[in-house]
């Protein structure tokens, strides 16, 4: 069976279950388990993030003794294989065979776009960290919620910081040749150029690229580089970049400097500046509890894939609590989740705009050795926080939506 069903009810403490049941509304005391599905990736270059996604969910469920709003939770994890066809098949299996109440995932924008229509037709609440811009912009899906970020949401403040505080003027952009990469670079270009900078070139290696050396060789005539790589690709890019003797400062978005990569980065990554919606060094009780859980359960530090899936679970739980544990009306359920306003999550405060996209804090970090914890030799240290960042940045929403979605060719390069 391709979908691995994992009952997470094992090991539930009897006393904890009894207390939770007593607190639950009487109408749900005998309710069926709440069924939670996950679409993730466990093979290929995106697997590093996909595995952390599952770990983030399991850490939350273990912390809650596998209960949400007084209901037991059954967890169904499906490996999409990181391709659109596989994602659609697994989504159909979760909805039609397993009868889940809600789906978390998928990881990649091209996977999310492949199932958007099906999710709307099925009226299935979906919380994904896939960053496809138009899912909450020009083609909003009423059953979609994003507690992470659009492709451009981290790149807008990154570009602002690169122009105003790093004082960079001419930047070469490089990222995988797929939707997430295109949208990231478009967002960076718009804000960077609005602040007086110039994008001199955009370079698009394939998602699966054994050797980045030929692409690094194309970087020239600039004073900085913006890379938007995802999964484990940032590791190989930074090694190829340093190996070529390149010295221009490198900036990146939410995936290119992910904390989960810290144990694998080497000296070549020192100085990398990133912007991200989740950072390991956020000193809050919520984040400390989450990090401790990841270390205890999986002996690893979390990156944004785990952190943001944990936050997704918090949103699901809060929405379910608002409805007294009743998720039978999917329209009410998704609206309840969109109304959530959480003041303390591992990524900081979380609320949603009227299109279901998060408004939250984004962190500029510099990779070095200062402050390293948990046995790591390298560390991303937060140097600035942008608060309450919207998917529209500081632009007027109507004006923003009147322009094309960020793409491979939009905005175009200026002469």
PDB file of N, CA and C in Angstrom, residues 6 8 36-40 50-64 66 68 73-77 104-105 127 290 294 297-298 305-314:
ATOM      1  N   UNK A   6      -0.343   5.579   9.662  1.00  0.00           N
ATOM      2  CA  UNK A   6       0.345   5.530  10.947  1.00  0.00           C
ATOM      3  C   UNK A   6      -0.612   5.930  12.041  1.00  0.00           C
ATOM      4  N   UNK A   8      -1.291   7.133  15.422  1.00  0.00           N
ATOM      5  CA  UNK A   8      -0.471   7.812  16.433  1.00  0.00           C
ATOM      6  C   UNK A   8      -1.146   7.741  17.793  1.00  0.00           C
ATOM      7  N   UNK A  36      -6.256  13.293  10.204  1.00  0.00           N
ATOM      8  CA  UNK A  36      -5.335  14.312   9.699  1.00  0.00           C
ATOM      9  C   UNK A  36      -4.419  13.696   8.642  1.00  0.00           C
ATOM     10  N   UNK A  37      -4.459  14.248   7.426  1.00  0.00           N
ATOM     11  CA  UNK A  37      -3.615  13.737   6.344  1.00  0.00           C
ATOM     12  C   UNK A  37      -2.413  14.626   6.098  1.00  0.00           C
ATOM     13  N   UNK A  38      -1.348  14.041   5.560  1.00  0.00           N
ATOM     14  CA  UNK A  38      -0.145  14.797   5.189  1.00  0.00           C
ATOM     15  C   UNK A  38       0.322  14.355   3.810  1.00  0.00           C
ATOM     16  N   UNK A  39       0.535  15.330   2.921  1.00  0.00           N
ATOM     17  CA  UNK A  39       1.177  15.087   1.632  1.00  0.00           C
ATOM     18  C   UNK A  39       2.608  15.601   1.735  1.00  0.00           C
ATOM     19  N   UNK A  40       3.571  14.703   1.609  1.00  0.00           N
ATOM     20  CA  UNK A  40       4.957  15.125   1.747  1.00  0.00           C
ATOM     21  C   UNK A  40       5.835  14.408   0.724  1.00  0.00           C
ATOM     22  N   UNK A  50      10.837  17.360   3.092  1.00  0.00           N
ATOM     23  CA  UNK A  50       9.643  16.530   3.273  1.00  0.00           C
ATOM     24  C   UNK A  50       9.698  15.686   4.530  1.00  0.00           C
ATOM     25  N   UNK A  51      10.856  15.159   4.823  1.00  0.00           N
ATOM     26  CA  UNK A  51      11.017  14.358   6.044  1.00  0.00           C
ATOM     27  C   UNK A  51      10.837  15.244   7.272  1.00  0.00           C
ATOM     28  N   UNK A  52      11.363  16.467   7.216  1.00  0.00           N
ATOM     29  CA  UNK A  52      11.172  17.379   8.350  1.00  0.00           C
ATOM     30  C   UNK A  52       9.701  17.766   8.504  1.00  0.00           C
ATOM     31  N   UNK A  53       8.978  17.851   7.411  1.00  0.00           N
ATOM     32  CA  UNK A  53       7.543  18.149   7.516  1.00  0.00           C
ATOM     33  C   UNK A  53       6.848  17.113   8.404  1.00  0.00           C
ATOM     34  N   UNK A  54       7.100  15.848   8.118  1.00  0.00           N
ATOM     35  CA  UNK A  54       6.476  14.785   8.908  1.00  0.00           C
ATOM     36  C   UNK A  54       6.938  14.838  10.361  1.00  0.00           C
ATOM     37  N   UNK A  55       8.204  15.126  10.575  1.00  0.00           N
ATOM     38  CA  UNK A  55       8.725  15.199  11.945  1.00  0.00           C
ATOM     39  C   UNK A  55       8.052  16.336  12.729  1.00  0.00           C
ATOM     40  N   UNK A  56       7.774  17.457  12.052  1.00  0.00           N
ATOM     41  CA  UNK A  56       7.100  18.565  12.727  1.00  0.00           C
ATOM     42  C   UNK A  56       5.698  18.185  13.176  1.00  0.00           C
ATOM     43  N   UNK A  57       4.973  17.466  12.317  1.00  0.00           N
ATOM     44  CA  UNK A  57       3.617  17.029  12.665  1.00  0.00           C
ATOM     45  C   UNK A  57       3.658  16.036  13.824  1.00  0.00           C
ATOM     46  N   UNK A  58       4.555  15.066  13.730  1.00  0.00           N
ATOM     47  CA  UNK A  58       4.625  14.041  14.778  1.00  0.00           C
ATOM     48  C   UNK A  58       5.057  14.631  16.125  1.00  0.00           C
ATOM     49  N   UNK A  59       5.915  15.638  16.081  1.00  0.00           N
ATOM     50  CA  UNK A  59       6.322  16.285  17.336  1.00  0.00           C
ATOM     51  C   UNK A  59       5.134  16.977  17.992  1.00  0.00           C
ATOM     52  N   UNK A  60       4.314  17.644  17.182  1.00  0.00           N
ATOM     53  CA  UNK A  60       3.124  18.295  17.743  1.00  0.00           C
ATOM     54  C   UNK A  60       2.175  17.248  18.334  1.00  0.00           C
ATOM     55  N   UNK A  61       1.911  16.184  17.589  1.00  0.00           N
ATOM     56  CA  UNK A  61       0.949  15.180  18.054  1.00  0.00           C
ATOM     57  C   UNK A  61       1.438  14.488  19.321  1.00  0.00           C
ATOM     58  N   UNK A  62       2.721  14.225  19.393  1.00  0.00           N
ATOM     59  CA  UNK A  62       3.236  13.581  20.601  1.00  0.00           C
ATOM     60  C   UNK A  62       3.108  14.520  21.796  1.00  0.00           C
ATOM     61  N   UNK A  63       3.369  15.796  21.578  1.00  0.00           N
ATOM     62  CA  UNK A  63       3.237  16.776  22.667  1.00  0.00           C
ATOM     63  C   UNK A  63       1.807  16.838  23.173  1.00  0.00           C
ATOM     64  N   UNK A  64       0.860  16.621  22.288  1.00  0.00           N
ATOM     65  CA  UNK A  64      -0.558  16.706  22.638  1.00  0.00           C
ATOM     66  C   UNK A  64      -1.161  15.350  22.966  1.00  0.00           C
ATOM     67  N   UNK A  66      -1.592  12.966  21.115  1.00  0.00           N
ATOM     68  CA  UNK A  66      -2.414  12.567  19.970  1.00  0.00           C
ATOM     69  C   UNK A  66      -3.874  12.968  20.119  1.00  0.00           C
ATOM     70  N   UNK A  68      -6.654  16.415  19.737  1.00  0.00           N
ATOM     71  CA  UNK A  68      -6.950  17.781  19.350  1.00  0.00           C
ATOM     72  C   UNK A  68      -8.390  18.090  19.734  1.00  0.00           C
ATOM     73  N   UNK A  73      -6.600  11.657  17.427  1.00  0.00           N
ATOM     74  CA  UNK A  73      -6.136  11.972  16.072  1.00  0.00           C
ATOM     75  C   UNK A  73      -5.589  10.715  15.403  1.00  0.00           C
ATOM     76  N   UNK A  74      -6.069  10.469  14.196  1.00  0.00           N
ATOM     77  CA  UNK A  74      -5.466   9.442  13.341  1.00  0.00           C
ATOM     78  C   UNK A  74      -4.699  10.161  12.247  1.00  0.00           C
ATOM     79  N   UNK A  75      -3.453   9.773  12.065  1.00  0.00           N
ATOM     80  CA  UNK A  75      -2.561  10.473  11.133  1.00  0.00           C
ATOM     81  C   UNK A  75      -2.248   9.597   9.932  1.00  0.00           C
ATOM     82  N   UNK A  76      -2.403  10.170   8.743  1.00  0.00           N
ATOM     83  CA  UNK A  76      -2.143   9.455   7.494  1.00  0.00           C
ATOM     84  C   UNK A  76      -1.067  10.224   6.718  1.00  0.00           C
ATOM     85  N   UNK A  77       0.072   9.609   6.488  1.00  0.00           N
ATOM     86  CA  UNK A  77       1.172  10.272   5.786  1.00  0.00           C
ATOM     87  C   UNK A  77       1.353   9.654   4.401  1.00  0.00           C
ATOM     88  N   UNK A 104      -2.572  18.438   5.400  1.00  0.00           N
ATOM     89  CA  UNK A 104      -1.397  19.297   5.477  1.00  0.00           C
ATOM     90  C   UNK A 104      -0.498  18.975   4.286  1.00  0.00           C
ATOM     91  N   UNK A 105       0.161  19.990   3.716  1.00  0.00           N
ATOM     92  CA  UNK A 105       1.000  19.767   2.549  1.00  0.00           C
ATOM     93  C   UNK A 105       0.243  20.130   1.277  1.00  0.00           C
ATOM     94  N   UNK A 127      -3.878  22.928   4.356  1.00  0.00           N
ATOM     95  CA  UNK A 127      -2.887  23.859   4.891  1.00  0.00           C
ATOM     96  C   UNK A 127      -1.531  23.453   4.339  1.00  0.00           C
ATOM     97  N   UNK A 290       9.139  23.351  21.214  1.00  0.00           N
ATOM     98  CA  UNK A 290       9.165  22.654  19.925  1.00  0.00           C
ATOM     99  C   UNK A 290      10.561  22.094  19.619  1.00  0.00           C
ATOM    100  N   UNK A 294      11.739  18.168  19.053  1.00  0.00           N
ATOM    101  CA  UNK A 294      12.425  17.627  17.868  1.00  0.00           C
ATOM    102  C   UNK A 294      13.708  16.898  18.267  1.00  0.00           C
ATOM    103  N   UNK A 297      12.606  13.596  20.058  1.00  0.00           N
ATOM    104  CA  UNK A 297      11.935  12.603  19.211  1.00  0.00           C
ATOM    105  C   UNK A 297      12.794  12.122  18.047  1.00  0.00           C
ATOM    106  N   UNK A 298      13.594  13.038  17.482  1.00  0.00           N
ATOM    107  CA  UNK A 298      14.302  12.705  16.241  1.00  0.00           C
ATOM    108  C   UNK A 298      15.800  13.009  16.294  1.00  0.00           C
ATOM    109  N   UNK A 305      10.761  23.671   7.496  1.00  0.00           N
ATOM    110  CA  UNK A 305       9.760  22.693   7.071  1.00  0.00           C
ATOM    111  C   UNK A 305       9.088  22.056   8.298  1.00  0.00           C
ATOM    112  N   UNK A 306       9.887  21.691   9.293  1.00  0.00           N
ATOM    113  CA  UNK A 306       9.316  21.119  10.513  1.00  0.00           C
ATOM    114  C   UNK A 306       8.587  22.199  11.313  1.00  0.00           C
ATOM    115  N   UNK A 307       9.226  23.364  11.444  1.00  0.00           N
ATOM    116  CA  UNK A 307       8.624  24.426  12.252  1.00  0.00           C
ATOM    117  C   UNK A 307       7.274  24.869  11.728  1.00  0.00           C
ATOM    118  N   UNK A 308       7.172  25.011  10.429  1.00  0.00           N
ATOM    119  CA  UNK A 308       5.926  25.519   9.871  1.00  0.00           C
ATOM    120  C   UNK A 308       4.824  24.457   9.847  1.00  0.00           C
ATOM    121  N   UNK A 309       5.190  23.182   9.753  1.00  0.00           N
ATOM    122  CA  UNK A 309       4.166  22.140   9.874  1.00  0.00           C
ATOM    123  C   UNK A 309       3.650  22.052  11.298  1.00  0.00           C
ATOM    124  N   UNK A 310       4.530  22.271  12.270  1.00  0.00           N
ATOM    125  CA  UNK A 310       4.095  22.321  13.677  1.00  0.00           C
ATOM    126  C   UNK A 310       3.096  23.474  13.849  1.00  0.00           C
ATOM    127  N   UNK A 311       3.396  24.619  13.245  1.00  0.00           N
ATOM    128  CA  UNK A 311       2.482  25.764  13.327  1.00  0.00           C
ATOM    129  C   UNK A 311       1.162  25.445  12.631  1.00  0.00           C
ATOM    130  N   UNK A 312       1.218  24.751  11.494  1.00  0.00           N
ATOM    131  CA  UNK A 312      -0.022  24.336  10.823  1.00  0.00           C
ATOM    132  C   UNK A 312      -0.900  23.518  11.765  1.00  0.00           C
ATOM    133  N   UNK A 313      -0.266  22.632  12.517  1.00  0.00           N
ATOM    134  CA  UNK A 313      -1.028  21.808  13.471  1.00  0.00           C
ATOM    135  C   UNK A 313      -1.670  22.693  14.548  1.00  0.00           C
ATOM    136  N   UNK A 314      -0.962  23.738  14.973  1.00  0.00           N
ATOM    137  CA  UNK A 314      -1.536  24.654  15.965  1.00  0.00           C
ATOM    138  C   UNK A 314      -2.775  25.350  15.408  1.00  0.00           C
TER     139      UNK A 314
END
